[in-house]
CSV table of C-alpha atoms in Angstrom, one decimal:
chain,number,residue,atom,x,y,z
A,1,MET,CA,-17.9,-5.9,13.4
A,2,HIS,CA,-18.0,-4.8,9.8
A,3,GLN,CA,-19.3,-7.3,7.3
A,4,SER,CA,-18.4,-7.3,3.6
A,5,SER,CA,-21.1,-6.7,1.0
A,6,GLY,CA,-20.3,-10.0,-0.8
A,7,ARG,CA,-19.7,-8.4,-4.2
A,8,TRP,CA,-16.4,-10.3,-4.5
A,9,ARG,CA,-15.8,-9.6,-8.2
A,10,LEU,CA,-15.8,-5.9,-7.5
A,11,GLY,CA,-13.6,-6.4,-4.5
A,12,LEU,CA,-11.2,-8.5,-6.7
A,13,GLY,CA,-11.1,-5.9,-9.4
A,14,LEU,CA,-10.4,-3.0,-7.0
A,15,SER,CA,-7.7,-5.1,-5.3
A,16,LEU,CA,-6.0,-5.7,-8.7
A,17,LEU,CA,-6.0,-2.0,-9.5
A,18,THR,CA,-4.4,-1.4,-6.1
A,19,VAL,CA,-1.8,-4.0,-6.8
A,20,PHE,CA,-0.8,-2.3,-10.1
A,21,LEU,CA,-0.6,1.2,-8.7
A,22,TRP,CA,1.3,0.2,-5.6
A,23,GLY,CA,3.6,-2.0,-7.7
A,24,ILE,CA,4.8,0.9,-9.8
A,25,LEU,CA,4.8,3.5,-7.0
A,26,PRO,CA,8.2,2.7,-5.4
A,27,ILE,CA,9.9,3.5,-8.8
A,28,ALA,CA,8.3,6.9,-8.9
A,29,LEU,CA,9.1,7.6,-5.3
A,30,ALA,CA,12.7,6.6,-5.7
A,31,VAL,CA,13.0,9.1,-8.5
A,32,THR,CA,11.4,12.0,-6.5
A,33,LEU,CA,13.7,11.2,-3.5
A,34,GLN,CA,16.6,12.3,-5.8
A,35,VAL,CA,15.3,15.9,-5.7
A,36,LEU,CA,13.0,16.3,-2.7
A,37,ASP,CA,13.0,15.4,1.0
A,38,VAL,CA,10.8,12.7,2.5
A,39,TYR,CA,8.5,15.2,4.4
A,40,THR,CA,7.7,17.4,1.4
A,41,ILE,CA,6.9,14.4,-0.8
A,42,ILE,CA,4.5,12.9,1.8
A,43,TRP,CA,2.9,16.3,2.5
A,44,PHE,CA,2.3,17.0,-1.2
A,45,ARG,CA,0.8,13.5,-1.8
A,46,PHE,CA,-1.6,13.8,1.0
A,47,LEU,CA,-2.5,17.4,0.3
A,48,VAL,CA,-3.3,16.8,-3.4
A,49,SER,CA,-5.3,13.7,-2.6
A,50,PHE,CA,-7.3,15.6,0.0
A,51,VAL,CA,-8.1,18.6,-2.3
A,52,LEU,CA,-9.1,16.4,-5.3
A,53,LEU,CA,-11.2,14.1,-3.3
A,54,ALA,CA,-12.9,17.0,-1.4
A,55,VAL,CA,-13.8,18.6,-4.8
A,56,PHE,CA,-15.0,15.3,-6.2
A,57,LEU,CA,-17.2,14.5,-3.2
A,58,GLY,CA,-18.4,18.1,-2.9
A,59,MET,CA,-19.6,18.1,-6.6
A,60,ARG,CA,-21.5,14.9,-5.9
A,61,GLY,CA,-22.9,16.2,-2.6
A,62,LYS,CA,-21.3,13.3,-0.7
A,63,LEU,CA,-19.1,15.2,1.8
A,64,PRO,CA,-19.5,13.8,5.3
A,65,ASN,CA,-22.0,15.6,7.5
A,66,SER,CA,-21.9,16.2,11.2
A,67,GLN,CA,-24.3,13.3,12.0
A,68,GLN,CA,-22.0,10.8,10.2
A,69,LEU,CA,-19.0,12.2,11.9
A,70,ARG,CA,-20.6,11.9,15.4
A,71,SER,CA,-21.7,8.3,14.7
A,72,SER,CA,-18.2,7.3,13.7
A,73,SER,CA,-15.4,6.5,16.2
A,74,GLY,CA,-13.1,9.5,16.7
A,75,LYS,CA,-10.5,7.4,18.3
A,76,LEU,CA,-10.5,4.9,15.5
A,77,LEU,CA,-10.2,7.7,12.9
A,78,ALA,CA,-7.3,9.1,14.9
A,79,ILE,CA,-5.6,5.7,15.0
A,80,ALA,CA,-6.1,5.2,11.2
A,81,THR,CA,-4.7,8.6,10.5
A,82,LEU,CA,-1.7,8.4,12.7
A,83,PHE,CA,-0.7,4.9,11.6
A,84,LEU,CA,-1.1,5.7,7.9
A,85,ALA,CA,1.1,8.8,8.3
A,86,LEU,CA,3.6,6.7,10.2
A,87,ASN,CA,3.6,4.0,7.5
A,88,TYR,CA,4.3,6.7,4.8
A,89,PHE,CA,7.1,8.2,6.8
A,90,LEU,CA,8.8,4.8,7.6
A,91,PHE,CA,8.4,3.4,4.1
A,92,MET,CA,9.8,6.5,2.5
A,93,GLN,CA,12.8,6.7,4.9
A,94,GLY,CA,13.5,3.0,4.3
A,95,LEU,CA,13.2,3.3,0.5
A,96,ALA,CA,15.8,6.1,0.6
A,97,LEU,CA,18.2,3.6,2.2
A,98,THR,CA,17.4,0.5,0.2
A,99,SER,CA,16.0,-0.1,-3.3
A,100,PRO,CA,12.4,-0.4,-4.8
A,101,ALA,CA,12.6,-4.2,-5.0
A,102,ASN,CA,13.8,-4.8,-1.5
A,103,ALA,CA,11.4,-2.2,-0.1
A,104,GLN,CA,8.5,-4.2,-1.6
A,105,VAL,CA,9.9,-7.5,-0.3
A,106,LEU,CA,9.7,-6.3,3.3
A,107,ILE,CA,6.5,-4.2,3.0
A,108,GLN,CA,4.6,-7.4,2.0
A,109,LEU,CA,4.5,-8.1,5.7
A,110,ALA,CA,1.8,-5.5,5.8
A,111,PRO,CA,-0.9,-7.5,3.8
A,112,LEU,CA,0.1,-10.7,5.6
A,113,LEU,CA,-0.5,-8.9,9.0
A,114,LEU,CA,-3.8,-7.6,7.6
A,115,SER,CA,-4.8,-11.1,6.7
A,116,PHE,CA,-3.9,-12.3,10.2
A,117,GLY,CA,-5.9,-9.5,11.7
A,118,GLY,CA,-8.9,-10.4,9.5
A,119,LEU,CA,-8.8,-13.9,10.7
A,120,VAL,CA,-8.5,-13.0,14.4
A,121,ILE,CA,-10.4,-9.7,14.7
A,122,PHE,CA,-13.1,-10.0,12.1
A,123,GLN,CA,-13.8,-13.7,12.6
A,124,GLU,CA,-12.8,-14.5,9.0
A,125,ARG,CA,-12.0,-18.2,8.2
A,126,TYR,CA,-9.8,-19.9,5.7
A,127,THR,CA,-10.8,-23.3,4.1
A,128,LEU,CA,-8.3,-26.1,3.7
A,129,HIS,CA,-7.6,-25.0,0.1
A,130,GLN,CA,-6.9,-21.5,1.2
A,131,TRP,CA,-4.4,-22.7,3.9
A,132,ILE,CA,-2.7,-24.8,1.1
A,133,GLY,CA,-2.6,-21.5,-0.8
A,134,VAL,CA,-0.9,-19.9,2.1
A,135,SER,CA,1.8,-22.6,2.1
A,136,ILE,CA,2.3,-22.2,-1.6
A,137,LEU,CA,2.6,-18.4,-1.3
A,138,ALA,CA,5.1,-18.7,1.6
A,139,SER,CA,7.2,-21.2,-0.4
A,140,GLY,CA,7.1,-18.8,-3.4
A,141,TYR,CA,8.4,-15.9,-1.4
A,142,ILE,CA,11.3,-18.0,0.0
A,143,VAL,CA,12.3,-18.9,-3.6
A,144,PHE,CA,11.5,-15.6,-5.3
A,145,PHE,CA,13.3,-13.4,-2.8
A,146,ARG,CA,16.2,-15.7,-2.0
A,147,GLU,CA,18.8,-13.2,-3.4
A,148,GLN,CA,17.1,-10.2,-1.9
A,149,LEU,CA,16.9,-11.9,1.5
A,150,THR,CA,20.6,-12.8,1.3
A,151,ASN,CA,21.3,-9.1,0.7
A,152,LEU,CA,19.3,-8.2,3.8
A,153,ILE,CA,21.3,-10.6,5.9
A,154,THR,CA,24.8,-9.8,4.6
A,155,SER,CA,24.5,-6.0,4.1
A,156,GLN,CA,25.7,-3.6,6.7
A,157,GLY,CA,24.9,0.0,7.8
A,158,THR,CA,22.2,2.0,6.2
A,159,TYR,CA,20.7,-0.9,4.2
A,160,ILE,CA,19.9,-2.8,7.4
A,161,LEU,CA,18.5,0.4,9.0
A,162,GLY,CA,16.3,1.0,5.9
A,163,SER,CA,15.0,-2.6,6.1
A,164,GLY,CA,14.1,-2.2,9.8
A,165,LEU,CA,12.2,1.0,9.1
A,166,ILE,CA,10.2,-0.6,6.3
A,167,PHE,CA,9.4,-3.5,8.6
A,168,LEU,CA,8.0,-1.1,11.2
A,169,GLY,CA,6.1,0.6,8.4
A,170,ALA,CA,4.4,-2.7,7.5
A,171,VAL,CA,3.2,-3.1,11.1
A,172,ALA,CA,1.8,0.5,11.1
A,173,TRP,CA,0.0,-0.1,7.8
A,174,ALA,CA,-1.7,-3.2,9.0
A,175,ILE,CA,-3.0,-1.3,12.1
A,176,TYR,CA,-4.3,1.4,9.8
A,177,ALA,CA,-6.0,-1.0,7.4
A,178,LEU,CA,-7.8,-2.9,10.2
A,179,SER,CA,-9.0,0.4,11.7
A,180,GLN,CA,-10.3,1.5,8.4
A,181,LYS,CA,-12.3,-1.7,7.8
A,182,GLN,CA,-14.1,-1.2,11.1
A,183,LEU,CA,-14.8,2.5,10.3
A,184,LEU,CA,-16.8,1.3,7.2
A,185,GLN,CA,-19.6,0.6,9.6
A,186,SER,CA,-20.4,4.3,10.0
A,187,LEU,CA,-18.6,6.1,7.0
A,188,SER,CA,-18.1,5.4,3.3
A,189,SER,CA,-14.7,4.5,2.1
A,190,ALA,CA,-14.4,7.9,0.3
A,191,ASN,CA,-15.3,9.9,3.4
A,192,ILE,CA,-12.8,7.9,5.6
A,193,MET,CA,-10.0,8.6,3.1
A,194,LEU,CA,-10.9,12.3,2.9
A,195,ILE,CA,-10.6,12.7,6.7
A,196,ILE,CA,-7.4,10.6,6.8
A,197,TYR,CA,-5.8,12.5,3.9
A,198,GLY,CA,-6.6,15.8,5.5
A,199,GLY,CA,-5.3,14.7,8.9
A,200,CYS,CA,-2.1,13.4,7.5
A,201,ALA,CA,-1.5,16.5,5.4
A,202,LEU,CA,-1.8,18.6,8.6
A,203,LEU,CA,0.6,16.3,10.5
A,204,PHE,CA,3.4,16.8,7.8
A,205,THR,CA,2.8,20.5,7.1
A,206,PRO,CA,5.2,21.8,9.8
A,207,PHE,CA,8.1,19.7,8.3
A,208,ALA,CA,7.4,20.3,4.5
A,209,LYS,CA,9.3,22.7,2.3
A,210,PRO,CA,6.8,23.7,-0.4
A,211,GLU,CA,9.2,26.1,-2.0
A,212,THR,CA,11.4,23.3,-3.2
A,213,ILE,CA,8.6,22.0,-5.4
A,214,LEU,CA,8.6,25.2,-7.3
A,215,SER,CA,12.2,24.6,-8.3
A,216,LEU,CA,11.6,21.2,-10.0
A,217,ASN,CA,11.8,20.8,-13.7
A,218,SER,CA,8.8,19.5,-15.7
A,219,PHE,CA,10.0,15.8,-15.5
A,220,TYR,CA,10.3,15.6,-11.7
A,221,LEU,CA,7.2,17.7,-11.3
A,222,LEU,CA,5.2,15.2,-13.4
A,223,ILE,CA,6.6,12.3,-11.4
A,224,LEU,CA,5.6,14.0,-8.2
A,225,LEU,CA,2.1,14.6,-9.5
A,226,PHE,CA,1.9,10.9,-10.5
A,227,CYS,CA,2.8,9.9,-6.9
A,228,ALA,CA,0.0,12.1,-5.5
A,229,LEU,CA,-2.6,10.8,-8.0
A,230,ASN,CA,-1.4,7.3,-7.3
A,231,THR,CA,-2.1,7.9,-3.6
A,232,LEU,CA,-5.6,9.1,-4.3
A,233,VAL,CA,-6.6,6.3,-6.7
A,234,ALA,CA,-4.8,3.4,-5.1
A,235,TYR,CA,-6.0,4.0,-1.6
A,236,GLY,CA,-9.5,4.8,-2.8
A,237,ALA,CA,-9.6,1.4,-4.6
A,238,PHE,CA,-8.1,-0.4,-1.6
A,239,ALA,CA,-10.6,1.2,0.8
A,240,GLU,CA,-13.5,0.3,-1.4
A,241,SER,CA,-12.3,-3.2,-1.9
A,242,LEU,CA,-12.6,-3.8,1.9
A,243,GLU,CA,-16.3,-2.8,1.6
A,244,HIS,CA,-17.0,-5.6,-0.7
A,245,TRP,CA,-14.5,-8.4,0.2
A,246,GLU,CA,-12.9,-9.9,3.3
A,247,ALA,CA,-9.7,-8.4,4.5
A,248,SER,CA,-7.9,-11.7,4.4
A,249,ARG,CA,-8.7,-12.1,0.7
A,250,VAL,CA,-7.8,-8.5,-0.2
A,251,SER,CA,-4.5,-9.0,1.6
A,252,ALA,CA,-3.8,-12.2,-0.4
A,253,VAL,CA,-4.2,-10.4,-3.7
A,254,LEU,CA,-1.9,-7.6,-2.4
A,255,THR,CA,0.9,-10.1,-1.9
A,256,SER,CA,1.5,-10.0,-5.7
A,257,VAL,CA,2.7,-6.3,-5.6
A,258,PRO,CA,6.4,-7.1,-5.5
A,259,ILE,CA,6.1,-9.0,-8.8
A,260,VAL,CA,4.7,-5.9,-10.4
A,261,THR,CA,7.5,-3.8,-8.9
A,262,LEU,CA,10.3,-6.1,-10.1
A,263,SER,CA,8.8,-6.3,-13.6
A,264,SER,CA,8.4,-2.5,-13.7
A,265,VAL,CA,12.0,-2.0,-12.5
A,266,ALA,CA,13.3,-4.4,-15.2
A,267,LEU,CA,11.3,-2.6,-17.8
A,268,VAL,CA,12.3,1.0,-16.8
A,269,SER,CA,15.9,0.1,-16.1
A,270,SER,CA,16.3,-1.4,-19.6
A,271,PHE,CA,15.2,1.9,-21.2
A,272,LEU,CA,16.5,4.4,-18.6
A,273,PRO,CA,19.5,2.7,-16.8
A,274,ASP,CA,20.7,5.9,-15.3
A,275,LEU,CA,17.3,6.5,-13.6
A,276,ILE,CA,16.7,3.1,-11.9
A,277,PRO,CA,19.4,0.5,-11.3
A,278,THR,CA,18.7,-3.0,-12.7
A,279,GLU,CA,17.3,-5.8,-10.5
A,280,SER,CA,18.4,-9.2,-11.6
A,281,LEU,CA,15.8,-12.0,-11.8
A,282,THR,CA,16.9,-15.6,-12.3
A,283,LEU,CA,14.9,-18.6,-13.5
A,284,ILE,CA,14.6,-19.7,-9.9
A,285,GLY,CA,13.1,-16.2,-9.1
A,286,ILE,CA,10.6,-16.6,-12.0
A,287,PHE,CA,9.5,-19.9,-10.6
A,288,GLY,CA,9.1,-18.4,-7.2
A,289,ALA,CA,7.0,-15.6,-8.7
A,290,PHE,CA,4.7,-18.3,-10.3
A,291,LEU,CA,4.3,-19.9,-6.8
A,292,VAL,CA,3.4,-16.5,-5.2
A,293,VAL,CA,0.7,-15.8,-7.8
A,294,THR,CA,-0.7,-19.3,-7.6
A,295,GLY,CA,-0.9,-19.2,-3.8
A,296,SER,CA,-2.5,-15.7,-3.9
A,297,ILE,CA,-5.2,-16.9,-6.4
A,298,ALA,CA,-5.9,-19.9,-4.2
A,299,ILE,CA,-6.4,-17.7,-1.1
A,300,ALA,CA,-8.3,-15.0,-2.9
A,301,LEU,CA,-10.8,-17.2,-4.8
A,302,GLY,CA,-11.3,-20.0,-2.3
A,303,LYS,CA,-14.8,-20.3,-0.8
A,304,THR,CA,-15.4,-19.2,2.8
A,305,ASP,CA,-16.2,-21.8,5.5
């Protein structure tokens, strides 16, 4: 099984970068869904990420060679590619039927499942302080998302369907992430992502409509480009963080993504109310956010048994 390098400070920094980029991504995706279909958005994000990463690695002479590809697990690469593509599709479809905030509520099952997989598959262990952190984090989510969870229970029709799709997307993402961590035994994180980006772009090519991108105005085109660059940088940072830090701790940091999303939604909606609807946040919600952050820090920075 793959063992982390032990450079936890680097792993923490990369995890925090991932949190910020994933936190603001649903807002940009919600905007692009107003003018493009799900398949074209996903295809464009993967294609741009693949091309830019290939150019970058080619200039540095670090493209994967045939020996590295032979030594890696083809089945594991296929699993990682298929399940990341499935995660993108399910999340985007669910986002189109719900809202950025509620999408981030449900997708947080993904890092929790990754944490569970790290404990079971990679023999990672939590200390007592970290288990206390898990309890604090869980309590924080119950408080923080009380209104959102109420909406999920009482809403009907497409909202419930969208929530179900995002839940399945979270399961798919956890399977992808665990596969990627094991692949780090034979390939660098950049090479893994290059192969996955290329594979996912091919999977969505038959369904994409590239001609619709040419009809976008400059504003929507810039938002779409941001989504693509966000994919490249965020997943690169996430993949590299797994090289230096345990999966369970990376996943703990990622649980703070919804806080970034809700804060960003509040900021954007205050300046551009016609672009993103406002998400209300009460004092109870703020207290829940504090508990979530506290629990995440306790899990991420606790010492390993």
